[in-house]
mmCIF file with all atom_site columns, C-alpha atoms in Angstrom:
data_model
loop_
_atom_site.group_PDB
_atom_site.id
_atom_site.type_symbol
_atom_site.label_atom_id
_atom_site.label_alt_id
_atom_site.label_comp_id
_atom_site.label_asym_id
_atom_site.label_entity_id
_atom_site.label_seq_id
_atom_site.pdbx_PDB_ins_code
_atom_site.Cartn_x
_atom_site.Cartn_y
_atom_site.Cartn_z
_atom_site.occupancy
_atom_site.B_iso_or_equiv
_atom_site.pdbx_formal_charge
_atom_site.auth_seq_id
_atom_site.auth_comp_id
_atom_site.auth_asym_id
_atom_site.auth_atom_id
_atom_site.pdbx_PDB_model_num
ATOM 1  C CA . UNK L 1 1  ? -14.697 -0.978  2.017   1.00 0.00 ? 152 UNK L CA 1
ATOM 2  C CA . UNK L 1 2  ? -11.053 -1.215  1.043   1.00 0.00 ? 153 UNK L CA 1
ATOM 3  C CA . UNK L 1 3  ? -8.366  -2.641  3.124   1.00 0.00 ? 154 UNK L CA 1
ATOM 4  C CA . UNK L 1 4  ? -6.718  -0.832  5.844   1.00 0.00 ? 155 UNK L CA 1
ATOM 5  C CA . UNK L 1 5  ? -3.046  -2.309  4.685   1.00 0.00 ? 156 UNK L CA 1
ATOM 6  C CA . UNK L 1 6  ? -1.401  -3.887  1.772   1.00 0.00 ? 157 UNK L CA 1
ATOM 7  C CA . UNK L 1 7  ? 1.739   -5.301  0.968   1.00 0.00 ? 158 UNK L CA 1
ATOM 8  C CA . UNK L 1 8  ? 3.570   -3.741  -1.815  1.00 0.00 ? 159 UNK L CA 1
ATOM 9  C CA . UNK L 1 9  ? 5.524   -6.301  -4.137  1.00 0.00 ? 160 UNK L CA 1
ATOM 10 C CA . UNK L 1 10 ? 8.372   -4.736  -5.937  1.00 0.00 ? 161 UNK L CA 1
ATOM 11 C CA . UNK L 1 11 ? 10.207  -7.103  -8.290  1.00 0.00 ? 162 UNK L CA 1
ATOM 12 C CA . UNK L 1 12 ? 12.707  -7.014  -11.096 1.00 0.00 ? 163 UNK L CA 1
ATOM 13 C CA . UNK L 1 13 ? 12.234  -7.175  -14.878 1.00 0.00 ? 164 UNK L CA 1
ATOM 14 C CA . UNK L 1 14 ? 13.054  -10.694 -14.454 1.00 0.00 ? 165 UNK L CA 1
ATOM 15 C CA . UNK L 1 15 ? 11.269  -10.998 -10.819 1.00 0.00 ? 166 UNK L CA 1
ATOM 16 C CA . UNK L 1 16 ? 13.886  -13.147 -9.494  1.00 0.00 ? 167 UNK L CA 1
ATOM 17 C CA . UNK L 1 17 ? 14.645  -10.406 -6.562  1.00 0.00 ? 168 UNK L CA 1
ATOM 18 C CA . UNK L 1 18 ? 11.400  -8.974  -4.387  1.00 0.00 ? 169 UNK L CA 1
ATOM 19 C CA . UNK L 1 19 ? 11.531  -6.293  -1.685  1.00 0.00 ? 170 UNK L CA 1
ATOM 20 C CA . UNK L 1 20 ? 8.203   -5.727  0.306   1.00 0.00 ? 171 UNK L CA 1
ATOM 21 C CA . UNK L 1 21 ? 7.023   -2.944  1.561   1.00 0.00 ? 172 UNK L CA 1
ATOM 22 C CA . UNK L 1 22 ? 3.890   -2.883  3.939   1.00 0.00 ? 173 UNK L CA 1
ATOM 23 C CA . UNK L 1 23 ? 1.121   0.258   3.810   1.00 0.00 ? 174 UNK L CA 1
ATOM 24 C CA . UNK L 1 24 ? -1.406  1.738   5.324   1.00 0.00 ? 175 UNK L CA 1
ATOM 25 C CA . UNK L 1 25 ? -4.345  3.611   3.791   1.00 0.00 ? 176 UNK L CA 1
ATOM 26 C CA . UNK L 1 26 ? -4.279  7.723   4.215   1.00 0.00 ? 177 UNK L CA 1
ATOM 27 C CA . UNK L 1 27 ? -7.218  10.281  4.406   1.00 0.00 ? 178 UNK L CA 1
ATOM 28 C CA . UNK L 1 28 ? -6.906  10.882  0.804   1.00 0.00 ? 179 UNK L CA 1
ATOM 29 C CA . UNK L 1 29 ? -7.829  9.497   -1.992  1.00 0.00 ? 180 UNK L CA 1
ATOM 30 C CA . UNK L 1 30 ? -5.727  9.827   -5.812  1.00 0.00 ? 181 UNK L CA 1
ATOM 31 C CA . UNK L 1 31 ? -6.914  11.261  -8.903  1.00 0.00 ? 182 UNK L CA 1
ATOM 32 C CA . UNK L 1 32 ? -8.651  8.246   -9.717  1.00 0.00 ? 183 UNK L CA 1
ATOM 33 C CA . UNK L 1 33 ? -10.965 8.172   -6.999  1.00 0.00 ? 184 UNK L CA 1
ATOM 34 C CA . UNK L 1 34 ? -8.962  5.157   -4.769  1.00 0.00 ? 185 UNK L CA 1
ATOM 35 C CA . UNK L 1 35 ? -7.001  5.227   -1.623  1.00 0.00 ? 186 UNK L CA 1
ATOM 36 C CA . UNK L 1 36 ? -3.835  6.515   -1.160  1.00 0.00 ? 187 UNK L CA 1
ATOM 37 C CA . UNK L 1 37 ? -2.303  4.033   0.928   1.00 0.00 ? 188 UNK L CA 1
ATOM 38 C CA . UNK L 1 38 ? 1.376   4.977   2.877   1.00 0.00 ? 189 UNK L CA 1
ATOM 39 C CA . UNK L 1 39 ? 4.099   3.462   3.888   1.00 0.00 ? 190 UNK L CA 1
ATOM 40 C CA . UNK L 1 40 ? 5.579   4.781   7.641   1.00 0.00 ? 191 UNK L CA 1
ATOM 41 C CA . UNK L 1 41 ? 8.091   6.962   6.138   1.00 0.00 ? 192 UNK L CA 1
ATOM 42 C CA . UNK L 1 42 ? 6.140   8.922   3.568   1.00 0.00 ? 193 UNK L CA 1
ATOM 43 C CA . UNK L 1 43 ? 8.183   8.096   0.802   1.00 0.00 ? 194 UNK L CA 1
ATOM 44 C CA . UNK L 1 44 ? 6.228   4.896   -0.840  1.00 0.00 ? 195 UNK L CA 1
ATOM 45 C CA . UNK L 1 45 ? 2.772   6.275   -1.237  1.00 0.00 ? 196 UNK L CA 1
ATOM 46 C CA . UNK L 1 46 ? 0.600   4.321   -3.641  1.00 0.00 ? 197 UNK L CA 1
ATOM 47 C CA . UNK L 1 47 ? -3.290  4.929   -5.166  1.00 0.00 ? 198 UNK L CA 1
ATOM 48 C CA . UNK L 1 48 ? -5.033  0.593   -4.995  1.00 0.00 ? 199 UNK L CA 1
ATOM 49 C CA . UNK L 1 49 ? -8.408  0.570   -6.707  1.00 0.00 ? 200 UNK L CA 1
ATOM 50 C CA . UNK L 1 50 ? -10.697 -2.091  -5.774  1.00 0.00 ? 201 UNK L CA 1
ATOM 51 C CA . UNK L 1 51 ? -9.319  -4.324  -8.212  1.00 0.00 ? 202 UNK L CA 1
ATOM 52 C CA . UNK L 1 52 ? -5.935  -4.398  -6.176  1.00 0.00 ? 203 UNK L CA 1
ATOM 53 C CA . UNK L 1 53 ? -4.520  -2.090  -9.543  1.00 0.00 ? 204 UNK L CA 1
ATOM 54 C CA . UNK L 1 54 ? -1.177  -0.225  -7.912  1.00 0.00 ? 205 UNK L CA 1
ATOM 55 C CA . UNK L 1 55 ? -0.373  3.173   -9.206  1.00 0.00 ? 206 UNK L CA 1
ATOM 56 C CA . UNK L 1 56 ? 3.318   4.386   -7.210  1.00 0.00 ? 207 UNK L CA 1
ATOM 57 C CA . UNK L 1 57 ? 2.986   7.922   -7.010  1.00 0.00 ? 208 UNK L CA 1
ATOM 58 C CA . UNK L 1 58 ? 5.985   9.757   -6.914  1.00 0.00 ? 209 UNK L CA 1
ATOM 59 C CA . UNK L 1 59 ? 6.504   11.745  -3.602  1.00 0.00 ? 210 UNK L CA 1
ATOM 60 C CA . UNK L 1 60 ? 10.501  13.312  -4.233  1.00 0.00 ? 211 UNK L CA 1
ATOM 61 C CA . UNK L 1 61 ? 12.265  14.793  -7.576  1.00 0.00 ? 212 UNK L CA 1
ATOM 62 C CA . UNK L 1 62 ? 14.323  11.813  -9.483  1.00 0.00 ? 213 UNK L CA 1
ATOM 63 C CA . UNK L 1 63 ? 12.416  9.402   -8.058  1.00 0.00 ? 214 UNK L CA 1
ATOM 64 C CA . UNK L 1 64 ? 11.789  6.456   -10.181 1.00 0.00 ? 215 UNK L CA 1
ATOM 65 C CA . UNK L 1 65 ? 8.774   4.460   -10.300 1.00 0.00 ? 216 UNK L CA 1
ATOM 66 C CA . UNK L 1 66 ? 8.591   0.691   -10.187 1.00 0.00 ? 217 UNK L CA 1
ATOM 67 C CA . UNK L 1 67 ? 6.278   -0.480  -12.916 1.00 0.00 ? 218 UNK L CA 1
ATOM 68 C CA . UNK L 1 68 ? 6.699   -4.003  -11.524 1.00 0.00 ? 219 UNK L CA 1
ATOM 69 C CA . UNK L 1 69 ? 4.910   -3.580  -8.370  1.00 0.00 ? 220 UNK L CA 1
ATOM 70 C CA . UNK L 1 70 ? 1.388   -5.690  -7.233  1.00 0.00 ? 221 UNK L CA 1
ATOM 71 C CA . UNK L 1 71 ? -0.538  -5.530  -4.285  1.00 0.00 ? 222 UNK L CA 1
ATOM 72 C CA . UNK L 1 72 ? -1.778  -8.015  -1.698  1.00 0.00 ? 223 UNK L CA 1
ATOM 73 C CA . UNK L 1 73 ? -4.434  -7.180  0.357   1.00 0.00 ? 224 UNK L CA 1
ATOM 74 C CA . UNK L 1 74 ? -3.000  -8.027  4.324   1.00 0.00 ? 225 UNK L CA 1
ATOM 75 C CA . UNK L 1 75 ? -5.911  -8.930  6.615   1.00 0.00 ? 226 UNK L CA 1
ATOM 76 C CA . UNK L 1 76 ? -6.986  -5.928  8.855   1.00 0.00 ? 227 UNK L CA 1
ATOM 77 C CA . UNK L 1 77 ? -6.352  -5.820  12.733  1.00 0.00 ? 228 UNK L CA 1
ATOM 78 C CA . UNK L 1 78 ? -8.020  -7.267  15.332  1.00 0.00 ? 229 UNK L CA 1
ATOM 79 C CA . UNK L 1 79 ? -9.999  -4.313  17.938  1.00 0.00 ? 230 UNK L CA 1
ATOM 80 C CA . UNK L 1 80 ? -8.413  -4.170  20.821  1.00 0.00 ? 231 UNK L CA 1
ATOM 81 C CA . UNK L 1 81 ? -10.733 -5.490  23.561  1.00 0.00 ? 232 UNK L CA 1
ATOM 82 C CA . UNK L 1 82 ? -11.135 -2.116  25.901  1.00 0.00 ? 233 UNK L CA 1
ATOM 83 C CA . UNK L 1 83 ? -11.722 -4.600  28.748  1.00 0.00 ? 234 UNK L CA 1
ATOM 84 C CA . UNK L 1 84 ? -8.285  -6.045  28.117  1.00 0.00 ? 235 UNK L CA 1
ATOM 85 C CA . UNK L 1 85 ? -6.567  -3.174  29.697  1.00 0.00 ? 236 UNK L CA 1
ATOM 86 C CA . UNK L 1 86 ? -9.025  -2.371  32.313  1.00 0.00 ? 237 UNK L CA 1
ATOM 87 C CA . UNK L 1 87 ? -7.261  -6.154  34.005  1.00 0.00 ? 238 UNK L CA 1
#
């Protein structure tokens, strides 16, 4: 099963500057068969295979797309304990 969120990793050509960008995965799935995972906005939407490959997929006109981008798998979260709330 894949991963519920990733961590996006955009750098540079010379990957001296990094901005990270956290998603979640969607209901769908991209042309190649993977996950389209989101981030909260809408606007970074990505298709991860199972080999962590990142394919941006463009979600406005003129937007460009990183081709310096990897993805690191974040660990998924913990179930809420339903007798937590019940205290």
């Amino acid at each position: 099963m894949s991963p519920l969120r990733y961590e996006l990793v955009f750098s540079d050509g010379t990957g001296a500057t990094e901005d990270v960008v956290v998603v979640e995965r969607t209901p769908f799935t991209g042309s190649g068969g993977h996950p389209v995972y989101a981030d909260p906005t809408g606007i970074i939407r990505a298709e991860i295979s199972d080999r962590d490959e990142v394919r941006i997929l463009a979600t406005g006109a003129h937007q460009e797309v990183s081709r310096q981008v990897r993805a690191r798998a974040l660990p998924d979260p913990e179930p809420e304990d339903p007798s937590a709330s019940a205290a």
